Structure formats: structure tokens, C-alpha cells
Coordinates of C-alpha atoms and ligand atoms in Angstrom, one line a residue:
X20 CA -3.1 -8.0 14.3
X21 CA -2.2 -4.2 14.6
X22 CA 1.3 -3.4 15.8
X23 CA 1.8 -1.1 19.0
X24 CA 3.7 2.2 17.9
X25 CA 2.5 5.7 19.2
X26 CA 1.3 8.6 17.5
X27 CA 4.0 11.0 16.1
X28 CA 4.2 13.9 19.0
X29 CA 3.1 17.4 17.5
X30 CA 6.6 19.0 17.7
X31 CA 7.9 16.5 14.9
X32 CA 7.0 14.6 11.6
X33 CA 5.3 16.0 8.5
X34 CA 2.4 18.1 10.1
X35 CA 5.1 20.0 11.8
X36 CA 7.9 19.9 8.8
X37 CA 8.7 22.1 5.8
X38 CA 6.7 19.7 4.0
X39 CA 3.5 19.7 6.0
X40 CA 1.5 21.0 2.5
X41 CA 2.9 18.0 0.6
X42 CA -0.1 16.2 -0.6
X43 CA -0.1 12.4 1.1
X44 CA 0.6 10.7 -2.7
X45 CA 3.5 12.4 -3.0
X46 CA 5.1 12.1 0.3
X47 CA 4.3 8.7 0.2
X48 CA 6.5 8.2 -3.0
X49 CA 9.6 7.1 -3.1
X50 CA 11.0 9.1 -6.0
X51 CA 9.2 12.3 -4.8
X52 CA 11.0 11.8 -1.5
X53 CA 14.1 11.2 -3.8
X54 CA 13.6 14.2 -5.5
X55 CA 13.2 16.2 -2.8
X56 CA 16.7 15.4 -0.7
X57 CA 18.1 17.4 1.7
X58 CA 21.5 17.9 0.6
X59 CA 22.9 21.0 0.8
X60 CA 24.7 23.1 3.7
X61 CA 22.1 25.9 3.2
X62 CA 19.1 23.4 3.1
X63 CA 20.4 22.1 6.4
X64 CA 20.6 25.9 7.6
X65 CA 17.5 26.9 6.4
X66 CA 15.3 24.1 8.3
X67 CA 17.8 24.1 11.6
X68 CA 18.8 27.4 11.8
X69 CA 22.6 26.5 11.7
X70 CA 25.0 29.2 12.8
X71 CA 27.2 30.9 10.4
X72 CA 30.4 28.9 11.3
X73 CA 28.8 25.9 11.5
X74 CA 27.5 26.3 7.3
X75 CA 31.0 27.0 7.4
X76 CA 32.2 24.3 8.4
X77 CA 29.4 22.1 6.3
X78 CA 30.8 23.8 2.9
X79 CA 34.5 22.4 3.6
X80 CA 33.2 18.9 5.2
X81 CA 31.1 18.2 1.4
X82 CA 33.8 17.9 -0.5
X83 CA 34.6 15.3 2.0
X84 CA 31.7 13.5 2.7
X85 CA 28.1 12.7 1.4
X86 CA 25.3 14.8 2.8
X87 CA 21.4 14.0 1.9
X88 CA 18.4 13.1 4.1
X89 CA 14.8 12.3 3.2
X90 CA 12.4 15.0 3.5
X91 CA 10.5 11.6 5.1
X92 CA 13.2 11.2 7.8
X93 CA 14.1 14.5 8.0
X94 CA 10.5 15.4 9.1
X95 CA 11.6 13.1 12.5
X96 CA 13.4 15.5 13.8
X97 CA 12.3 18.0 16.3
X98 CA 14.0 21.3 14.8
X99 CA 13.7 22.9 18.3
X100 CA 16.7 20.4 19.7
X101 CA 20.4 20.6 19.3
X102 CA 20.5 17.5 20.9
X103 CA 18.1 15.7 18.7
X104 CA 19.1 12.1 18.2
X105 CA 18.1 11.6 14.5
X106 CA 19.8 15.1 14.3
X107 CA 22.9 13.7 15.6
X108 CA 22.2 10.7 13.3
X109 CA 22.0 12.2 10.1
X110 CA 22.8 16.4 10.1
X111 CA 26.4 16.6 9.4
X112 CA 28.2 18.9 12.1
X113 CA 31.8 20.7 12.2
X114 CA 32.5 17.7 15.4
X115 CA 33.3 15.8 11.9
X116 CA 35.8 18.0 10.6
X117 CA 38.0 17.1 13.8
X118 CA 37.2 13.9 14.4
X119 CA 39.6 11.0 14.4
X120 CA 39.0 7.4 12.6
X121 CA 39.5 4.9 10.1
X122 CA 38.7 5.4 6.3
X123 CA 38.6 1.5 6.4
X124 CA 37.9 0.8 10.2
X125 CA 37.0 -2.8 9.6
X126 CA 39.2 -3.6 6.9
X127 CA 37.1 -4.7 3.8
X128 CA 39.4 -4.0 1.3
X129 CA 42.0 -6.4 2.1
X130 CA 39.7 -9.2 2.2
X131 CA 38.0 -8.1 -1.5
X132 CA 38.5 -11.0 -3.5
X133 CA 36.1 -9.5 -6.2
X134 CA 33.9 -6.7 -7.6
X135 CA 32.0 -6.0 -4.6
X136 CA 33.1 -8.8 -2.7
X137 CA 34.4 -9.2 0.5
X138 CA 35.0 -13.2 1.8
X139 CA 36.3 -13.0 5.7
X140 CA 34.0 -15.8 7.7
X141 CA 34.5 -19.2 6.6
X142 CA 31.5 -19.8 4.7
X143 CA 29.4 -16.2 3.7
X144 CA 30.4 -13.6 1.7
X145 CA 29.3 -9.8 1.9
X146 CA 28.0 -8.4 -1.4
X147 CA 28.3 -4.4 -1.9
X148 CA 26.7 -3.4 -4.7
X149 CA 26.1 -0.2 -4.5
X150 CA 27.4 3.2 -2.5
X151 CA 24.0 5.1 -3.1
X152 CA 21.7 5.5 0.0
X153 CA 18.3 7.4 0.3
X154 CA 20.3 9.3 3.7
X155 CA 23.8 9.4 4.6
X156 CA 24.4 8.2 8.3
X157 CA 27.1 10.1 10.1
X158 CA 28.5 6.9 11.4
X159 CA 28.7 4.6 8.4
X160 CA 31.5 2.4 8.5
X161 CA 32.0 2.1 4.5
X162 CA 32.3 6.4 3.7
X163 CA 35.2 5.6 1.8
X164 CA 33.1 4.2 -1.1
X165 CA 31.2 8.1 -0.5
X166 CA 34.5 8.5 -2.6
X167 CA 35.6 5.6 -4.7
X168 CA 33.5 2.9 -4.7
X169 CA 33.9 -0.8 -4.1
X170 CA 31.0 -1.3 -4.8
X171 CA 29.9 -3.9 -7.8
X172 CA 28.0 -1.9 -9.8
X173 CA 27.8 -2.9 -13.7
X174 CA 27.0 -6.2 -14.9
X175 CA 31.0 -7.0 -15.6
X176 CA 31.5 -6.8 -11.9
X177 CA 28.2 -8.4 -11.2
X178 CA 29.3 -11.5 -13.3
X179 CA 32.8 -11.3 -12.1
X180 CA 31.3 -11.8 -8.4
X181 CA 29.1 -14.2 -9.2
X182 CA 32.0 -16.6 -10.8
X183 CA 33.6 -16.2 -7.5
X184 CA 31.0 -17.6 -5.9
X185 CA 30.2 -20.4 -8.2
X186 CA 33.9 -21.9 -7.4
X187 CA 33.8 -21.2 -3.9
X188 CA 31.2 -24.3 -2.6
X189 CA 32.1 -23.3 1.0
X190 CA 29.9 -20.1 0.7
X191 CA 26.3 -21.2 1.8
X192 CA 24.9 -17.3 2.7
X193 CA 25.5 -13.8 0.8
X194 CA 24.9 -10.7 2.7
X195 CA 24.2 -7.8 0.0
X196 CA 24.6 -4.5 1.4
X197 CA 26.0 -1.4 0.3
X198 CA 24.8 1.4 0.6
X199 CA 21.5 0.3 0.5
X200 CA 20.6 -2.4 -1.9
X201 CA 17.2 -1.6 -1.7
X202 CA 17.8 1.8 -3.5
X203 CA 18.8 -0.3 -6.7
X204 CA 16.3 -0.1 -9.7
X205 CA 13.9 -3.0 -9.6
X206 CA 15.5 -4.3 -13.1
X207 CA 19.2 -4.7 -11.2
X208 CA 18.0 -5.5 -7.9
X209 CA 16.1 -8.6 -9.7
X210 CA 19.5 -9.5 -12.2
X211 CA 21.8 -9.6 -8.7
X212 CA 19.4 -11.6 -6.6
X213 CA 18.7 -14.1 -9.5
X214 CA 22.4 -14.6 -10.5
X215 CA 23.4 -15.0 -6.8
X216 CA 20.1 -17.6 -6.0
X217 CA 21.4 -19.6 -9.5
X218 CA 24.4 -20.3 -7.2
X219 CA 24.0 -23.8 -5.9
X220 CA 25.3 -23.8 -2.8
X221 CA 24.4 -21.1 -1.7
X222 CA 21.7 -22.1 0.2
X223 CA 20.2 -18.6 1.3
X224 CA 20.5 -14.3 1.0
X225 CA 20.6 -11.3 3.3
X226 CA 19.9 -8.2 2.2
X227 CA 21.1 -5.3 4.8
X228 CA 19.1 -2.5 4.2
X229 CA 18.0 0.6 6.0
X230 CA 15.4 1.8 3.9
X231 CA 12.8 0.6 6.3
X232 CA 14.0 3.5 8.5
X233 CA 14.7 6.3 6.3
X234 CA 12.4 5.5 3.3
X235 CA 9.9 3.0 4.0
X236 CA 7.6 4.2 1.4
X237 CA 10.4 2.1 -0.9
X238 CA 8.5 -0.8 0.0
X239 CA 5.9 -0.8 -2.9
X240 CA 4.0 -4.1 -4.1
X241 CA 6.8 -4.2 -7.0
X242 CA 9.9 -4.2 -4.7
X243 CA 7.9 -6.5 -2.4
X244 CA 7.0 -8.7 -5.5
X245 CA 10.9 -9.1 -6.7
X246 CA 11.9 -10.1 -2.9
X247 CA 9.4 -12.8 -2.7
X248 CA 10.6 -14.4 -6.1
X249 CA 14.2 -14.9 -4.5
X250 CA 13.8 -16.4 -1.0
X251 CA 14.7 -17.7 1.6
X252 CA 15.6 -14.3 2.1
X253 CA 16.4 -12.3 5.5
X254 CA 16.3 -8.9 5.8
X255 CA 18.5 -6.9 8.4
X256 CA 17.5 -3.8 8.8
X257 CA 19.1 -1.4 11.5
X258 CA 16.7 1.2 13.7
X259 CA 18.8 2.9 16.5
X260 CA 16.6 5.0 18.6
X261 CA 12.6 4.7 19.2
X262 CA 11.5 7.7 17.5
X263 CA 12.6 5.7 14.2
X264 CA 9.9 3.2 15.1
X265 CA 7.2 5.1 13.2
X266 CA 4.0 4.0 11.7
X267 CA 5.2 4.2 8.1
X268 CA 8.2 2.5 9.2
X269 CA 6.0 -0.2 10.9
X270 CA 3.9 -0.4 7.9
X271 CA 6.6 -1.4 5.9
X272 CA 8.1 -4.4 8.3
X273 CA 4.7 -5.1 8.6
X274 CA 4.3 -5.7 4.5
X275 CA 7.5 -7.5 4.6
X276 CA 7.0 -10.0 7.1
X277 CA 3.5 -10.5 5.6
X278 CA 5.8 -11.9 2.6
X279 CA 7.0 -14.5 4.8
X280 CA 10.4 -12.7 4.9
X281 CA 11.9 -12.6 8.4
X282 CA 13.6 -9.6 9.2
X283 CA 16.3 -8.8 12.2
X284 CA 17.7 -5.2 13.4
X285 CA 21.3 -4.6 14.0
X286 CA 21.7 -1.4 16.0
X287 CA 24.6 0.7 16.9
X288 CA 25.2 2.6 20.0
X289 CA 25.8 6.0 19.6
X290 CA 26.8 8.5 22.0
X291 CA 23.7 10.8 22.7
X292 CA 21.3 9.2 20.4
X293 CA 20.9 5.7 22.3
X294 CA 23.4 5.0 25.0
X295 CA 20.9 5.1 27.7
X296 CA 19.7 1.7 29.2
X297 CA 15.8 3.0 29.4
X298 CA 16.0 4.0 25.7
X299 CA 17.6 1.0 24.1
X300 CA 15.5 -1.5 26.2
X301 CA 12.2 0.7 24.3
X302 CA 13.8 0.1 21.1
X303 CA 13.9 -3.7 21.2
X304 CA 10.8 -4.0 22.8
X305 CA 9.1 -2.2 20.2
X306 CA 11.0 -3.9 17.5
X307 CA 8.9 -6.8 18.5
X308 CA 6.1 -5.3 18.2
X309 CA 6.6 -4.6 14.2
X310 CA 7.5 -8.6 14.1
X311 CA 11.6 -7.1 13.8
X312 CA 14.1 -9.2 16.2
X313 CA 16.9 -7.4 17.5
X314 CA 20.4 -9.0 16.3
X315 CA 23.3 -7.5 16.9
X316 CA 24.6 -4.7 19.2
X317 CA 27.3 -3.0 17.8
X318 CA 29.7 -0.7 19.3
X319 CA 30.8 2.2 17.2
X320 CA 33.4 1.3 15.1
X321 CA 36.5 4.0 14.9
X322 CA 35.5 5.4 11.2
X323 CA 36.2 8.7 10.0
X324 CA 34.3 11.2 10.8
X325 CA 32.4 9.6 13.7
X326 CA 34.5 9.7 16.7
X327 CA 32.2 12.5 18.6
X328 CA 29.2 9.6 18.2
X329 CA 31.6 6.6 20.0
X330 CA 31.0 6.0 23.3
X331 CA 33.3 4.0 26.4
X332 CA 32.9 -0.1 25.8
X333 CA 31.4 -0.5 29.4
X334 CA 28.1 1.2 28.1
X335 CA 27.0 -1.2 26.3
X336 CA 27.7 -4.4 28.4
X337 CA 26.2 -2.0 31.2
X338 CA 23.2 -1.6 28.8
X339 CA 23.4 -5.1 28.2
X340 CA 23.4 -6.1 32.2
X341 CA 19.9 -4.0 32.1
X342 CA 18.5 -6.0 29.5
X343 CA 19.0 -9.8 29.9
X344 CA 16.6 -11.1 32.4
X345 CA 14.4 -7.9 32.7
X346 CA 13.0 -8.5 29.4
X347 CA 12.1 -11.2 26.8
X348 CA 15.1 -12.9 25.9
X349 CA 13.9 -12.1 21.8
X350 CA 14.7 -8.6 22.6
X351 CA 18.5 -9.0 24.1
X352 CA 20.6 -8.9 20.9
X353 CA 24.7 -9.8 20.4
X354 CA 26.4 -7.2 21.6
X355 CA 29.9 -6.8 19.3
X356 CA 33.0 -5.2 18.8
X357 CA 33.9 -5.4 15.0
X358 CA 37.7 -5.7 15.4
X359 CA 39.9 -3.3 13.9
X360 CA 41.8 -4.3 11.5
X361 CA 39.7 -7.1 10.2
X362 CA 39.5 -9.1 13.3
X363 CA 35.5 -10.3 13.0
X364 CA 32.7 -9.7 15.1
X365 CA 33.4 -10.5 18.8
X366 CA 30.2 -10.8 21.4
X367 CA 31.5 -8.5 24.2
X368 CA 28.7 -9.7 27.1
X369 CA 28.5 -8.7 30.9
X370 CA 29.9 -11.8 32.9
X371 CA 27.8 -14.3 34.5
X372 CA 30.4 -16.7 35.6
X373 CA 31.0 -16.2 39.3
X374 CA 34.0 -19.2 39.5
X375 CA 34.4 -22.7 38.5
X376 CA 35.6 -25.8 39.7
X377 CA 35.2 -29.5 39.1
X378 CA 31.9 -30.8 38.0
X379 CA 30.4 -27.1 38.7
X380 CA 30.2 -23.6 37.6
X381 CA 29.7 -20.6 40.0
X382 CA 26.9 -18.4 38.5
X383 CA 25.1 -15.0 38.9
X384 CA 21.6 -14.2 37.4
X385 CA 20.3 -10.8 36.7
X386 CA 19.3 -10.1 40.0
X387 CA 22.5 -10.5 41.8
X388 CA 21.9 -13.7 43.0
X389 CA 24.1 -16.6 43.0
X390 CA 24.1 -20.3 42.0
X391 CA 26.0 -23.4 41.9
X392 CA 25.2 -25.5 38.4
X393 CA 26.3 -29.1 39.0
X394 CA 27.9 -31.2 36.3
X395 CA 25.9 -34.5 35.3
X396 CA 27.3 -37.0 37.8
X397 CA 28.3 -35.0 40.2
X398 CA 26.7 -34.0 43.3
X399 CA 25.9 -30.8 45.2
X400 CA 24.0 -30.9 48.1
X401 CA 22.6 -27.8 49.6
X402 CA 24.6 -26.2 52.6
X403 CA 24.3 -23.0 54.3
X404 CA 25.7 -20.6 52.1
X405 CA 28.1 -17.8 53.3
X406 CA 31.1 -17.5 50.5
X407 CA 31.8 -18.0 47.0
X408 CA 34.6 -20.4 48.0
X409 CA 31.7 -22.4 49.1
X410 CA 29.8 -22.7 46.2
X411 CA 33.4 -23.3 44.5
X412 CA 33.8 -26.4 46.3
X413 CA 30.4 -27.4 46.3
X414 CA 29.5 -26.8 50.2
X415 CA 26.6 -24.6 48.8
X416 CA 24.6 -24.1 45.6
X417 CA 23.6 -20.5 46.0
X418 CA 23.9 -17.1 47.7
X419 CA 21.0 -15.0 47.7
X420 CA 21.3 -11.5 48.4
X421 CA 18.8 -9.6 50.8
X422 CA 15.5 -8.5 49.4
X423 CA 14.8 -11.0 47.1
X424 CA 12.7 -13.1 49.7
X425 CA 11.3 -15.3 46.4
X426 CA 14.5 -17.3 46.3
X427 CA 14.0 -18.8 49.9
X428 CA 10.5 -20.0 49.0
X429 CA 12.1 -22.4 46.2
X430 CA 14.0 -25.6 46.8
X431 CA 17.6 -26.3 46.2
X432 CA 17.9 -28.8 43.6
X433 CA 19.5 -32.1 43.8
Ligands
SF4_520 S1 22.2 3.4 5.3 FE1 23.9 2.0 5.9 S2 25.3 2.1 4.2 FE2 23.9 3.9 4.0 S3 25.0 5.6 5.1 FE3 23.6 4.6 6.6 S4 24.9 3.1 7.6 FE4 26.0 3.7 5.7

């Protein structure tokens, strides 16, 4: 079955790039597109026609933070924008240089117990071996390994994880991230996911990855080959704005999938990029559509660097609000705050509980309308409704509000 995503519009992607006379077998190579990175303040002004100040401003932010794009996702950018999202995304800007934030915003470091390893949850670990990436996003939450890096990246610091987890028997799932994993050589990629599989009880591996979005030619019949050898294995992969959904990127979910490994998005909402309700509601649906299930929600988390991209926490539950029960529940993910400090994930949801009372609950669906859910064994006859106080006690087991003629047609349930 072919998956639904539109043609690339003229005024972006290769044909209208820099790199429209690339011939297709070398754009379609990973280590070309390596090769070829975008990294430098006057390869940024030379394809966006940056102002003076702004290079400025790009020379002093390197020797703070990493700069590179693919030529591939580069190429999604329409050059003719300021306000581009995947500019925003990806082109570093002088809104860095003043921008407030954490070095650490989640607090890894304090829970590193070894090379790499970072054991917060109960029972799952998260796995950084490596700090390289294909692209640098503007709002990653681990820049300080851009720096020094926590990253397990020998096979000392490899093994030294991997004895972690061979006396810790509460650890069933290992989330390997990075920077991107899947940037690894084949040959280390391989080592890591066999010693971590060899672990008993750990009964399955995620790897987080974004090279679906920003290199998807990475997904050759090799890579592909070295996943399949070390399942179950999940995938999490994170697209933030439609235009990422491209057909190379679909392509690759598309080859993935078809090796029986199920993958899952994790976006973050970004202040002009995706914090529009229309916008992120196209994103999930077409995540479906390239077989990817949206996961998590995340609000921006306070890192370096990145305040310009954060947006108010009502956003996203009023994103949220816009999404459950207007479309397929597979495409309403978690939405989270990761709390500073080391806190953990915590689902931050719009609130459907009206009131509650014994032996009922006092609910609201997505339309505004409210009903009374009755505990097993107690009773809840229908009543004219005119308050919530009345579907509190139990007088009434819904108000409807006008225009949504529908509701009167069904009967109240016993
Ligand atoms: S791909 Fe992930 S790890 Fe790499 S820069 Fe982007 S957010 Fe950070």
C-alpha cells in the first residue's frame, strides 16, 4: 500500500536547492550528504542571505555550539522565508546568543550511574552513545555533550555499561540515544546492540533516532539488516512540522516498518514552527499514514540556547483540547513536561472531569457536552438537567449544550 504524502512544492527541496545538479546517486547517499554538511556561518550566509550582524553573531555562537545541516534537509527549507519552520529548526540565529536556559535542563548527569548511562525510571535505562548527529537541532536538550561528552563511546565504556546492566535485573528496556545512534558505523552500532540484547532481562531496545527526518537515505539494506538481527526493537523517531513528512522520509519509515520494527514519533512544540492546532493535528495525521504513531508531546524544555523556540504551557493542552475527539485517537499523543531538575515526564492533559461525587464522576467530552458516569452499583436515573450540581448528586446524567441536536436523539443510559 502506498503512503499519502504530497509532492514537494516548487519553492523548496532539491530542484529548487544549491544542490539541484547533484546527480540522484549521490544525493541519495548518506556519506555524500555527510560530506557535504552545512556548517559554517558563511555557508549559512551564502544560501540565506544572512545579514552582516547576524554572520556576526554566528562566528561568536560556534565556538559555543554545534552547527551542521544536511544538504538533504537543508534543501526543505524555502530560502525566501525568515520565518521558515525547518529554518527556525535548524539555522542557528543571534536569538541564541541571548537566550536563557539550562546546560542540563533535565538533569542527566546526576542520574549517570555509568559511561553513557543514565538510570531514573524504575526499570529502563537511557543509553547515550554518541554526541554526533547528521544536523544539529537548535532545541536539543543534551548541547552540553556539543562540548564534553557523556556519551559512551569506546568499547571500555561500552563494557563498563553493559556490567551495569547485567547486575541491575530490574532494567527490562534500554532506550539508546545520543545524538543519533543511527549515525554510528555499522561495525559499533552492531557490538552495542548485541552486548545490550545478551543482557537477560532486558527484555527489549529503543533506539531514538532522528535520522528518519534529517537523513533518511541512512536507511540502506545494511543498517536495516543489523536492526532486524536485534529485535524486538522500537524505533522513536521525532518529526515536528509537516513539511518534514517527505517522501524520502516516508520511504524510509516505510522500509523500517516493512522489517517488522514498529516505530513511534515524539514531537516537541516549538514556538513558530508547530504551535498551531491546524498544523500539529496534519502532523499526526500524516504520521499515520507512513505507519509512525505519535507518542509523546513535549513541551520545550528550558535548555540553553533555546528559550526564543519555548512557548506558554496552555498551548499545548489548547492544542491538545483540538485533537482528542476530532481525530483518531492513534493520533493524540502524551503531552509532557519533562521536569526540571530531574523530575520525569509528567502528562500535562486538558481536563475532562467536570466534578465528582459518590458512585459518579461529572464529565465533559470534546464537544462541550456533559455527562454523568455512574459507578457499578449505583444508580443514576435520567432527570431534567439544568446544573452541574445536578449531575453531582445524580439528579441528571448530562447537560448538553445548544447545537448539538444529535445528543437528544440518544437515550440516557441506565
Ligand atoms: S537529532 Fe536529537 S540529539 Fe541530535 S541535535 Fe537533534 S534533538 Fe539533539
Amino acid at each position: 500500500m502506498s503512503t499519502q504524502v504530497e509532492s514537494v512544492p516548487a519553492s523548496w527541496g532539491k530542484a529548487a536547492s544549491r544542490w539541484r545538479d547533484v546527480p540522484d546517486s549521490d544525493w541519495s547517499d548518506p556519506l555524500w550528504q555527510l560530506r557535504n554538511l552545512v556548517r559554517t556561518p558563511d555557508q549559512f550566509v551564502g544560501l540565506l542571505g544572512l545579514a552582516s550582524d547576524e554572520r556576526a553573531s554566528l562566528v561568536r555562537l560556534r565556538t559555543q555550539f554545534r552547527f551542521a545541516v544536511s544538504p538533504y534537509y537543508f534543501s526543505l527549507i524555502d530560502p525566501a522565508d525568515p520565518d521558515d519552520p525547518i529554518r527556525r529548526m535548524i539555522v542557528p540565529s543571534s536569538l541564541e546568543e541571548t537566550s536563557e536556559g539550562h546546560e542540563d535542563p533535565l538533569a542527566e548527569r546526576e542520574d549517570r550511574v555509568a559511561p553513557g548511562l543514565v538510570h531514573r525510571y524504575p526499570d529502563r535505562v537511557l543509553f547515550v552513545v554518541t554526541a554526533f548527529c547528521s544536523s544539529y537541532c537548535r532545541f536539543c536538550i543534551r548541547k552540553r555533550n556539543w562540548k564534553t561528552s557523556d556519551a559512551a563511546s569506546s568499547r571500555v565504556e561500552i563494557d563498563q555499561a553493559i556490567a551495569y546492566l547485567r547486575s541491575h535485573e530490574e532494567v527490562r528496556d534500554v532506550l539508546i540515544s545520543g545524538g543519533d545512534p543511527l549515525t554510528l558505523p555499522l561495525e559499533q552500532l552492531d557490538y552495542i546492540l548485541t552486548q545490550v540484547r545478551s543482557v537477560p532481562h532486558v527484555e527489549f531496545v529503543r533506539i531514538g533516532s532522528r535520522e528518519p527526518v534529517m537523513l533518511p537515505m541512512r536507511f540502506t539494506d545494511d543498517l536495516l539488516r543489523v536492526l532486524d538481527q536485534h529485535g524486538p526493537l522500537w524505533i522513536n523517531t521525532h518529526f515536528n512540522h509537516p513539511r518534514e513528512i517527505t517522501p524520502e522520509a516516508a520511504s524510509a519509515c516505510e522500509k523500517i516498518a516493512r522489517r517488522g520494527i514498529p516505530l513511534s514519533n515524539q514531537t516537541v512544540l516549538l514556538a513558530g514552527v508547530n504551535d498551531d492546532a491546524a498544523i500539529i493535528k496534519t502532523l499526526f495525521q500524516k504520521l499515520l499514514t507512513i505507519r509512525v504513531r505519535p507518542y509523546y508531546f513535549f513541551q520545550c524544555d528550558r535548555v540553553v540556547g533555546a528559550d526564543h523556540l519555548r512557548t506558554n504551557v496552555w498551548k499545548g493542552v489548547e492544542i491538545m483540547e483540538s485533537l482528542r475527539g476530532h481525530t483518531t485517537g492513534l493520533a493524540v499523543p502524551t503531552f509532557a513536561i519533562d521536569a526540571p531538575g530531574g523530575g520525569g515526564k509528567i502528562p500535562f492533559m486538558p481536563n475532562y472531569m467536570v466534578s465528582a461525587a459518590p458512585g459518579l464522576v461529572v464529565l465533559r467530552n470534546f464537544e462541550g457536552a456533559t455527562f454523568t458516569y455512574a459507578e457499578r452499583g449505583s444508580e443514576c436515573g435520567e432527570q431534567p438537567a439544568v446544573s452541574v450540581a445536578d449531575l453531582a448528586s445524580g439528579r441528571s446524567q448530562r447537560i448538553i449544550p445548544a447545537g448539538q441536536p444529535h445528543y437528544t436523539r440518544r437515550k440516557p443510559q441506565p
